[in-house]
Amino acid sequence: MNLLIAVRRSLGWKLFLSYLLIVIVAVVVLAGTANLHTSTALNHHIAEMQDALHRGPDAAADLDASLHAALNEIITVGALVAIVAAVLVSVFTVRRIVTPLQAMIAGSEGIAGGDYHQRVAVAGQDELGVLALAFNQMAEALEQTDRRRLELVGNVAHELRTPLSSIRGTLEGLVDGVLPPDPATFLGIQHEVARLQRLVQDLEELSRAEAGQIPLNRRTVGAVELVSPAVGRLQSQFADKGVALGVDVLANLPAVWADPGRITQVLLNLLGNALQYTPPDGQVSVRVWQEDLSLLIAVQDSGIGIDPEHLPHIFERFYRVDKSRSRAGGGSGIGLTISRHLVEAHGGRFWATSLGAGQGSTFSFSLPLAS
Ligand code: ADP
């Protein structure tokens, strides 16, 4: 049974058995043909023998030559038929190996030419089957990457269009004299230019994060040191909007092995979102605690919440639940994608929960402990 499975999964075994099969077929065919042809060849020899016996002294030499000729004839006919049989069996076995390889060559050429739909049939469980499976997985991954690339180009073009049309509209208004050249008009232009600049910065950061090229200056950092810079920087904005900001860091938490600058960036994104999506009089809290070998950090708000259908997508780039609301706040839908990459680069996990619209949201991530 085990041998059968080993043979099924191993191209080496299959090649060995196919050679053996060719040899056996050749030998059997040779023996069979020789057997069938023997009587014909020996009948000639017996006829010669009878002739030779009447001829006297030269009979022995003639008999010897006739016997050799008969044996040669049997071997030649047998060998020819055996070769034909061996060639037929070889063609059959070689085809079984070469056909999937040819399909993979054609598929690779298709992919090299930009056709990522190429797939090959997966036949068998041996190395060729495994290779075909790996080929299909590679083609699938390339197709997905290409789809994402096209999506990205489309999204970027879309994101650029809105501020650019706004700037163009304002400038046309100024040229035509419809808009007054006063500070309010110029502030509007400045606002859109700032938004464009932020978008370009976010895109640069996103491309580096997705390529895994954001350098991390990791060191041993305590929990308080991790959260206080971001909280300190946004405290006044929370106060201005009338949203309460609480920090709850358990005492004696172990240190983590992290880049504090990058974790501050993640927390600024989460706290910025919490502030943006929580109405005045709401509450936002940052909690830090330990679970097994990780430190967990959660930013919880009492804001607009997220419907379950949107939750699985909010870490996708450019995904915004309410496009106009997010854009009005300067959001491009990239912040969470970058944050997730940063946390994952630290070896942590990132997730979001919400009971639904109007029920607030919680964004949490884990970081591995320093030791
Ligand atoms: P943006 O720059 O648009 O805020 P993010 O990637 O940070 O981009 O967030 C993606 C989307 O997730 C937001 O557009 C918003 O719809 C949703 N979201 C993020 N944080 C919150 C939150 N605290 N409450 C409700 N929705 C949120």
Tab-separated table of C-alpha atoms and ligand atoms in Angstrom:
chain	number	residue	atom	x	y	z
A	1	MET	CA	0.000	0.000	0.000
A	2	ASN	CA	2.762	2.400	1.060
A	3	LEU	CA	4.759	1.421	-2.008
A	4	LEU	CA	1.736	2.185	-4.187
A	5	ILE	CA	1.448	5.669	-2.657
A	6	ALA	CA	5.209	6.200	-3.027
A	7	VAL	CA	5.028	5.210	-6.703
A	8	ARG	CA	2.064	7.536	-7.282
A	9	ARG	CA	3.869	10.489	-5.741
A	10	SER	CA	7.324	9.948	-7.206
A	11	LEU	CA	8.305	10.750	-10.764
A	12	GLY	CA	11.562	8.810	-10.171
A	13	TRP	CA	9.636	5.639	-9.375
A	14	LYS	CA	7.398	6.143	-12.395
A	15	LEU	CA	10.408	6.587	-14.706
A	16	PHE	CA	12.068	3.505	-13.238
A	17	LEU	CA	8.897	1.434	-13.697
A	18	SER	CA	8.376	2.705	-17.232
A	19	TYR	CA	11.951	1.636	-18.194
A	20	LEU	CA	11.289	-1.735	-16.592
A	21	LEU	CA	8.020	-2.009	-18.525
A	22	ILE	CA	9.803	-1.239	-21.809
A	23	VAL	CA	12.439	-3.909	-21.105
A	24	ILE	CA	9.791	-6.485	-20.128
A	25	VAL	CA	7.656	-5.711	-23.213
A	26	ALA	CA	10.734	-5.994	-25.457
A	27	VAL	CA	11.816	-9.314	-23.916
A	28	VAL	CA	8.308	-10.805	-23.988
A	29	VAL	CA	7.717	-9.680	-27.575
A	30	LEU	CA	11.147	-10.962	-28.592
A	31	ALA	CA	10.483	-14.349	-26.995
A	32	GLY	CA	6.947	-14.546	-28.414
A	33	THR	CA	7.967	-13.592	-31.952
A	34	ALA	CA	10.959	-15.947	-31.876
A	35	ASN	CA	8.662	-18.711	-30.722
A	36	LEU	CA	6.147	-18.041	-33.485
A	37	HIS	CA	8.801	-17.694	-36.161
A	38	THR	CA	10.844	-20.733	-35.102
A	39	SER	CA	8.765	-23.318	-36.980
A	40	THR	CA	8.932	-21.316	-40.274
A	41	ALA	CA	12.703	-20.795	-39.976
A	42	LEU	CA	13.366	-24.393	-38.923
A	43	ASN	CA	11.220	-25.799	-41.766
A	44	HIS	CA	13.612	-24.057	-44.214
A	45	HIS	CA	16.528	-25.542	-42.301
A	46	ILE	CA	15.055	-29.081	-42.338
A	47	ALA	CA	14.428	-28.816	-46.097
A	48	GLU	CA	18.088	-27.734	-46.580
A	49	MET	CA	19.193	-30.634	-44.332
A	50	GLN	CA	17.418	-33.161	-46.473
A	51	ASP	CA	19.003	-31.675	-49.636
A	52	ALA	CA	22.448	-31.667	-47.979
A	53	LEU	CA	22.263	-35.304	-46.909
A	54	HIS	CA	22.047	-36.287	-50.638
A	55	ARG	CA	25.065	-34.113	-51.454
A	56	GLY	CA	27.683	-36.181	-49.552
A	57	PRO	CA	31.029	-34.842	-48.125
A	58	ASP	CA	30.123	-31.048	-48.025
A	59	ALA	CA	26.973	-31.779	-46.035
A	60	ALA	CA	28.406	-30.822	-42.591
A	61	ALA	CA	29.449	-27.282	-43.662
A	62	ASP	CA	26.142	-26.688	-45.460
A	63	LEU	CA	24.175	-27.917	-42.429
A	64	ASP	CA	26.110	-25.543	-40.143
A	65	ALA	CA	25.515	-22.537	-42.438
A	66	SER	CA	21.830	-23.391	-42.758
A	67	LEU	CA	21.419	-23.683	-38.942
A	68	HIS	CA	23.142	-20.289	-38.443
A	69	ALA	CA	20.921	-18.681	-41.084
A	70	ALA	CA	17.801	-20.100	-39.384
A	71	LEU	CA	18.878	-18.820	-35.940
A	72	ASN	CA	19.813	-15.365	-37.361
A	73	GLU	CA	16.434	-15.157	-39.035
A	74	ILE	CA	14.607	-15.990	-35.760
A	75	ILE	CA	16.637	-13.393	-33.777
A	76	THR	CA	16.357	-10.656	-36.446
A	77	VAL	CA	12.589	-10.989	-36.843
A	78	GLY	CA	12.126	-11.183	-33.035
A	79	ALA	CA	14.395	-8.163	-32.419
A	80	LEU	CA	12.649	-6.040	-35.066
A	81	VAL	CA	9.203	-6.730	-33.616
A	82	ALA	CA	10.531	-6.159	-30.048
A	83	ILE	CA	12.032	-2.773	-31.083
A	84	VAL	CA	8.722	-1.675	-32.623
A	85	ALA	CA	6.875	-2.706	-29.427
A	86	ALA	CA	9.456	-0.939	-27.190
A	87	VAL	CA	9.233	2.254	-29.306
A	88	LEU	CA	5.427	2.270	-29.033
A	89	VAL	CA	5.527	1.827	-25.231
A	90	SER	CA	8.285	4.516	-24.936
A	91	VAL	CA	6.270	7.012	-27.013
A	92	PHE	CA	3.298	6.447	-24.695
A	93	THR	CA	5.307	6.920	-21.449
A	94	VAL	CA	7.382	9.850	-22.746
A	95	ARG	CA	4.169	11.595	-23.809
A	96	ARG	CA	2.784	11.345	-20.293
A	97	ILE	CA	5.824	13.224	-18.985
A	98	VAL	CA	6.376	15.675	-21.808
A	99	THR	CA	2.753	16.802	-22.333
A	100	PRO	CA	2.378	18.526	-18.908
A	101	LEU	CA	5.851	20.078	-19.314
A	102	GLN	CA	4.850	21.464	-22.721
A	103	ALA	CA	1.641	22.846	-21.188
A	104	MET	CA	3.711	24.572	-18.480
A	105	ILE	CA	6.132	26.020	-21.044
A	106	ALA	CA	3.185	27.398	-23.045
A	107	GLY	CA	1.645	28.759	-19.815
A	108	SER	CA	4.918	30.434	-18.767
A	109	GLU	CA	5.249	32.040	-22.182
A	110	GLY	CA	1.663	33.294	-21.887
A	111	ILE	CA	2.391	34.774	-18.446
A	112	ALA	CA	5.608	36.355	-19.696
A	113	GLY	CA	3.450	37.977	-22.392
A	114	GLY	CA	1.099	39.430	-19.750
A	115	ASP	CA	-1.717	36.842	-19.916
A	116	TYR	CA	-2.180	35.967	-16.237
A	117	HIS	CA	-5.248	33.761	-16.830
A	118	GLN	CA	-2.981	30.868	-17.825
A	119	ARG	CA	-3.557	27.651	-15.837
A	120	VAL	CA	-2.422	24.077	-16.497
A	121	ALA	CA	-4.234	20.798	-15.792
A	122	VAL	CA	-2.984	19.115	-12.629
A	123	ALA	CA	-2.661	15.396	-13.379
A	124	GLY	CA	-1.330	12.983	-10.774
A	125	GLN	CA	0.339	13.466	-7.422
A	126	ASP	CA	3.975	13.101	-8.483
A	127	GLU	CA	6.518	15.906	-8.844
A	128	LEU	CA	4.939	16.944	-12.177
A	129	GLY	CA	1.532	17.260	-10.489
A	130	VAL	CA	3.104	19.277	-7.659
A	131	LEU	CA	4.905	21.473	-10.203
A	132	ALA	CA	1.616	22.069	-12.073
A	133	LEU	CA	-0.067	22.992	-8.776
A	134	ALA	CA	2.765	25.407	-7.895
A	135	PHE	CA	2.556	26.884	-11.401
A	136	ASN	CA	-1.186	27.521	-10.984
A	137	GLN	CA	-0.639	29.107	-7.552
A	138	MET	CA	2.065	31.367	-8.999
A	139	ALA	CA	-0.243	32.347	-11.891
A	140	GLU	CA	-3.046	33.105	-9.395
A	141	ALA	CA	-0.724	35.269	-7.265
A	142	LEU	CA	0.511	37.143	-10.347
A	143	GLU	CA	-3.060	37.675	-11.533
A	144	GLN	CA	-4.037	39.082	-8.141
A	145	THR	CA	-1.002	41.372	-8.041
A	146	ASP	CA	-1.811	42.636	-11.500
A	147	ARG	CA	-5.449	43.216	-10.545
A	148	ARG	CA	-4.366	45.133	-7.440
A	149	ARG	CA	-1.924	47.193	-9.510
A	150	LEU	CA	-4.704	48.200	-11.907
A	151	GLU	CA	-7.009	48.967	-8.976
A	152	LEU	CA	-4.303	51.073	-7.368
A	153	VAL	CA	-3.741	53.116	-10.518
A	154	GLY	CA	-7.519	53.618	-10.842
A	155	ASN	CA	-7.844	54.609	-7.175
A	156	VAL	CA	-4.922	57.037	-7.269
A	157	ALA	CA	-6.301	58.697	-10.406
A	158	HIS	CA	-9.676	58.977	-8.694
A	159	GLU	CA	-8.177	60.453	-5.509
A	160	LEU	CA	-6.164	63.014	-7.479
A	161	ARG	CA	-9.120	64.064	-9.582
A	162	THR	CA	-11.198	65.538	-6.737
A	163	PRO	CA	-8.681	68.084	-5.337
A	164	LEU	CA	-7.383	68.885	-8.818
A	165	SER	CA	-10.862	69.700	-10.159
A	166	SER	CA	-11.521	71.792	-7.091
A	167	ILE	CA	-8.294	73.794	-7.599
A	168	ARG	CA	-9.007	74.162	-11.302
A	169	GLY	CA	-12.589	75.329	-10.626
A	170	THR	CA	-11.376	77.950	-8.144
A	171	LEU	CA	-8.641	79.180	-10.496
A	172	GLU	CA	-11.140	79.448	-13.388
A	173	GLY	CA	-13.471	81.382	-11.087
A	174	LEU	CA	-10.611	83.753	-10.241
A	175	VAL	CA	-9.628	84.222	-13.908
A	176	ASP	CA	-13.239	84.862	-14.960
A	177	GLY	CA	-13.754	87.251	-12.063
A	178	VAL	CA	-16.563	85.085	-10.630
A	179	LEU	CA	-14.629	84.471	-7.420
A	180	PRO	CA	-13.090	87.347	-5.487
A	181	PRO	CA	-9.290	87.186	-5.016
A	182	ASP	CA	-9.661	87.274	-1.241
A	183	PRO	CA	-7.964	85.217	1.523
A	184	ALA	CA	-10.919	82.779	1.735
A	185	THR	CA	-10.506	81.786	-1.925
A	186	PHE	CA	-6.744	81.324	-1.546
A	187	LEU	CA	-7.240	79.379	1.691
A	188	GLY	CA	-9.524	76.983	-0.226
A	189	ILE	CA	-6.761	76.394	-2.787
A	190	GLN	CA	-4.187	75.968	-0.029
A	191	HIS	CA	-6.441	73.405	1.664
A	192	GLU	CA	-6.726	71.311	-1.524
A	193	VAL	CA	-2.962	71.537	-2.186
A	194	ALA	CA	-2.294	70.369	1.374
A	195	ARG	CA	-4.654	67.450	0.798
A	196	LEU	CA	-2.789	66.523	-2.402
A	197	GLN	CA	0.502	66.693	-0.533
A	198	ARG	CA	-0.829	64.424	2.216
A	199	LEU	CA	-2.118	61.972	-0.348
A	200	VAL	CA	1.271	61.817	-2.097
A	201	GLN	CA	3.034	61.285	1.254
A	202	ASP	CA	0.556	58.549	2.195
A	203	LEU	CA	1.060	56.870	-1.177
A	204	GLU	CA	4.829	56.906	-0.766
A	205	GLU	CA	4.487	55.436	2.698
A	206	LEU	CA	1.984	52.848	1.450
A	207	SER	CA	4.225	51.678	-1.381
A	208	ARG	CA	7.173	51.336	1.019
A	209	ALA	CA	5.017	49.524	3.580
A	210	GLU	CA	3.630	47.109	0.979
A	211	ALA	CA	7.139	46.419	-0.308
A	212	GLY	CA	8.242	45.751	3.294
A	213	GLN	CA	10.778	48.570	2.998
A	214	ILE	CA	9.977	50.620	6.065
A	215	PRO	CA	13.049	50.419	8.313
A	216	LEU	CA	12.261	49.663	11.967
A	217	ASN	CA	14.534	51.026	14.699
A	218	ARG	CA	13.493	48.509	17.297
A	219	ARG	CA	14.468	48.666	20.917
A	220	THR	CA	13.076	47.698	24.279
A	221	VAL	CA	10.203	50.098	25.043
A	222	GLY	CA	7.828	50.328	27.990
A	223	ALA	CA	4.065	50.565	27.536
A	224	VAL	CA	3.771	54.141	28.845
A	225	GLU	CA	6.557	55.338	26.544
A	226	LEU	CA	4.699	53.734	23.621
A	227	VAL	CA	1.373	55.501	24.064
A	228	SER	CA	2.188	58.874	25.638
A	229	PRO	CA	3.670	60.692	22.577
A	230	ALA	CA	0.550	60.119	20.418
A	231	VAL	CA	-1.831	60.904	23.297
A	232	GLY	CA	0.167	64.054	24.152
A	233	ARG	CA	0.086	65.308	20.564
A	234	LEU	CA	-3.670	64.946	20.113
A	235	GLN	CA	-4.881	65.878	23.596
A	236	SER	CA	-5.631	69.494	22.729
A	237	GLN	CA	-7.573	68.506	19.562
A	238	PHE	CA	-9.740	66.174	21.647
A	239	ALA	CA	-10.345	68.958	24.134
A	240	ASP	CA	-11.224	71.403	21.306
A	241	LYS	CA	-13.863	69.014	19.943
A	242	GLY	CA	-15.181	68.096	23.383
A	243	VAL	CA	-14.320	64.397	23.162
A	244	ALA	CA	-12.979	62.852	26.373
A	245	LEU	CA	-9.693	60.994	25.991
A	246	GLY	CA	-8.812	58.393	28.633
A	247	VAL	CA	-5.649	56.325	28.983
A	248	ASP	CA	-5.628	53.071	30.920
A	249	VAL	CA	-2.203	51.386	31.057
A	250	LEU	CA	-1.971	48.515	33.556
A	251	ALA	CA	0.913	48.774	36.011
A	252	ASN	CA	4.081	46.633	35.739
A	253	LEU	CA	3.548	45.668	32.115
A	254	PRO	CA	6.561	44.044	30.446
A	255	ALA	CA	8.431	45.953	27.714
A	256	VAL	CA	8.039	45.249	24.003
A	257	TRP	CA	10.599	45.044	21.204
A	258	ALA	CA	9.373	47.813	18.906
A	259	ASP	CA	10.117	51.010	17.004
A	260	PRO	CA	8.410	53.656	19.207
A	261	GLY	CA	8.249	56.153	16.313
A	262	ARG	CA	6.292	53.723	14.151
A	263	ILE	CA	3.950	52.719	16.972
A	264	THR	CA	3.286	56.421	17.600
A	265	GLN	CA	2.412	56.698	13.887
A	266	VAL	CA	-0.087	53.812	14.254
A	267	LEU	CA	-1.631	55.358	17.385
A	268	LEU	CA	-1.857	58.798	15.731
A	269	ASN	CA	-3.817	57.171	12.895
A	270	LEU	CA	-6.147	55.325	15.304
A	271	LEU	CA	-6.649	58.289	17.639
A	272	GLY	CA	-7.069	60.651	14.651
A	273	ASN	CA	-9.785	58.374	13.241
A	274	ALA	CA	-11.439	57.987	16.655
A	275	LEU	CA	-11.516	61.779	16.997
A	276	GLN	CA	-12.856	62.250	13.490
A	277	TYR	CA	-15.609	59.648	13.779
A	278	THR	CA	-16.722	60.458	17.349
A	279	PRO	CA	-19.156	63.358	17.821
A	280	PRO	CA	-18.630	65.971	20.579
A	281	ASP	CA	-19.350	64.675	24.096
A	282	GLY	CA	-18.182	61.223	23.069
A	283	GLN	CA	-15.398	59.207	24.692
A	284	VAL	CA	-12.223	57.639	23.413
A	285	SER	CA	-9.966	55.436	25.516
A	286	VAL	CA	-6.567	53.874	25.002
A	287	ARG	CA	-6.052	50.639	26.946
A	288	VAL	CA	-2.864	48.593	27.259
A	289	TRP	CA	-2.658	45.125	28.821
A	290	GLN	CA	-0.770	41.851	28.487
A	291	GLU	CA	-2.021	38.605	26.987
A	292	ASP	CA	0.348	35.622	26.878
A	293	LEU	CA	3.546	36.727	25.123
A	294	SER	CA	2.083	39.925	23.659
A	295	LEU	CA	1.219	43.408	24.727
A	296	LEU	CA	-2.220	44.477	23.520
A	297	ILE	CA	-3.145	48.064	22.732
A	298	ALA	CA	-6.736	49.057	21.970
A	299	VAL	CA	-8.278	52.375	20.959
A	300	GLN	CA	-11.978	52.347	21.718
A	301	ASP	CA	-14.434	55.087	20.793
A	302	SER	CA	-18.125	55.795	21.286
A	303	GLY	CA	-18.420	57.157	17.746
A	304	ILE	CA	-20.350	56.319	14.588
A	305	GLY	CA	-19.310	52.638	14.609
A	306	ILE	CA	-18.880	50.375	11.589
A	307	ASP	CA	-21.481	48.063	10.040
A	308	PRO	CA	-20.465	44.372	10.047
A	309	GLU	CA	-20.477	44.300	6.225
A	310	HIS	CA	-17.749	46.978	6.113
A	311	LEU	CA	-15.575	45.637	8.944
A	312	PRO	CA	-13.671	43.027	6.885
A	313	HIS	CA	-12.707	45.674	4.313
A	314	ILE	CA	-11.557	48.676	6.312
A	315	PHE	CA	-7.909	47.580	6.225
A	316	GLU	CA	-7.977	47.475	2.424
A	317	ARG	CA	-6.333	50.449	0.828
A	318	PHE	CA	-8.655	53.302	-0.251
A	319	TYR	CA	-11.609	51.639	1.472
A	320	ARG	CA	-13.854	54.174	3.179
A	321	VAL	CA	-17.215	53.419	4.704
A	322	ASP	CA	-18.610	56.863	3.988
A	323	LYS	CA	-16.555	58.364	1.208
A	324	SER	CA	-17.781	61.961	1.422
A	325	ARG	CA	-17.491	62.067	5.221
A	326	SER	CA	-13.976	60.624	5.213
A	327	ARG	CA	-12.811	62.868	2.384
A	328	ALA	CA	-14.203	65.948	4.118
A	329	GLY	CA	-11.953	65.056	7.054
A	330	GLY	CA	-8.972	64.738	4.720
A	331	GLY	CA	-9.058	60.925	4.767
A	332	SER	CA	-7.890	58.887	1.816
A	333	GLY	CA	-8.566	55.397	3.197
A	334	ILE	CA	-4.871	54.508	3.351
A	335	GLY	CA	-4.093	55.137	7.031
A	336	LEU	CA	-5.334	51.792	8.375
A	337	THR	CA	-3.591	49.876	5.574
A	338	ILE	CA	-0.261	51.474	6.499
A	339	SER	CA	-0.894	50.900	10.221
A	340	ARG	CA	-1.654	47.228	9.639
A	341	HIS	CA	1.574	46.806	7.656
A	342	LEU	CA	3.553	48.543	10.422
A	343	VAL	CA	2.104	46.306	13.137
A	344	GLU	CA	2.645	43.179	11.045
A	345	ALA	CA	6.238	44.233	10.372
A	346	HIS	CA	6.667	44.122	14.157
A	347	GLY	CA	5.301	40.557	14.177
A	348	GLY	CA	1.972	41.678	15.656
A	349	ARG	CA	-1.701	41.415	14.653
A	350	PHE	CA	-4.216	44.164	13.924
A	351	TRP	CA	-8.007	43.882	14.064
A	352	ALA	CA	-11.175	45.952	14.484
A	353	THR	CA	-14.489	45.284	16.180
A	354	SER	CA	-17.732	47.219	16.272
A	355	LEU	CA	-21.264	46.358	17.317
A	356	GLY	CA	-22.528	48.269	14.283
A	357	ALA	CA	-23.450	51.771	13.138
A	358	GLY	CA	-23.766	54.209	16.048
A	359	GLN	CA	-22.267	51.716	18.535
A	360	GLY	CA	-18.638	52.853	18.538
A	361	SER	CA	-15.579	50.899	17.358
A	362	THR	CA	-12.469	49.343	18.836
A	363	PHE	CA	-9.180	49.022	16.965
A	364	SER	CA	-6.671	46.688	18.624
A	365	PHE	CA	-3.189	45.434	17.884
A	366	SER	CA	-0.654	43.196	19.527
A	367	LEU	CA	3.128	43.531	19.833
A	368	PRO	CA	5.513	40.762	20.842
A	369	LEU	CA	7.174	41.161	24.253
A	370	ALA	CA	10.847	42.133	24.363
A	371	SER	CA	12.184	38.825	25.677
B	1	ADP	P1	-9.187	57.546	6.365
B	1	ADP	O1	-7.994	58.337	6.063
B	1	ADP	O2	-10.244	57.610	5.316
B	1	ADP	O3	-9.701	57.705	7.756
B	1	ADP	P2	-8.333	54.959	7.247
B	1	ADP	O4	-7.613	53.883	6.503
B	1	ADP	O5	-7.679	55.472	8.470
B	1	ADP	O6	-8.614	56.066	6.186
B	1	ADP	O7	-9.773	54.424	7.603
B	1	ADP	C1	-10.523	53.733	6.612
B	1	ADP	C2	-12.004	53.853	6.877
B	1	ADP	O8	-12.354	53.117	8.047
B	1	ADP	C3	-12.462	55.264	7.138
B	1	ADP	O9	-12.720	55.943	5.931
B	1	ADP	C4	-13.741	55.042	7.944
B	1	ADP	O10	-14.808	54.800	7.070
B	1	ADP	C5	-13.431	53.766	8.719
B	1	ADP	N1	-13.007	54.070	10.097
B	1	ADP	C6	-11.725	54.151	10.551
B	1	ADP	N2	-11.691	54.414	11.874
B	1	ADP	C7	-12.974	54.513	12.276
B	1	ADP	C8	-13.618	54.765	13.525
B	1	ADP	N3	-12.911	54.975	14.639
B	1	ADP	N4	-14.977	54.783	13.571
B	1	ADP	C9	-15.688	54.547	12.440
B	1	ADP	N5	-15.152	54.304	11.229
B	1	ADP	C10	-13.816	54.289	11.139
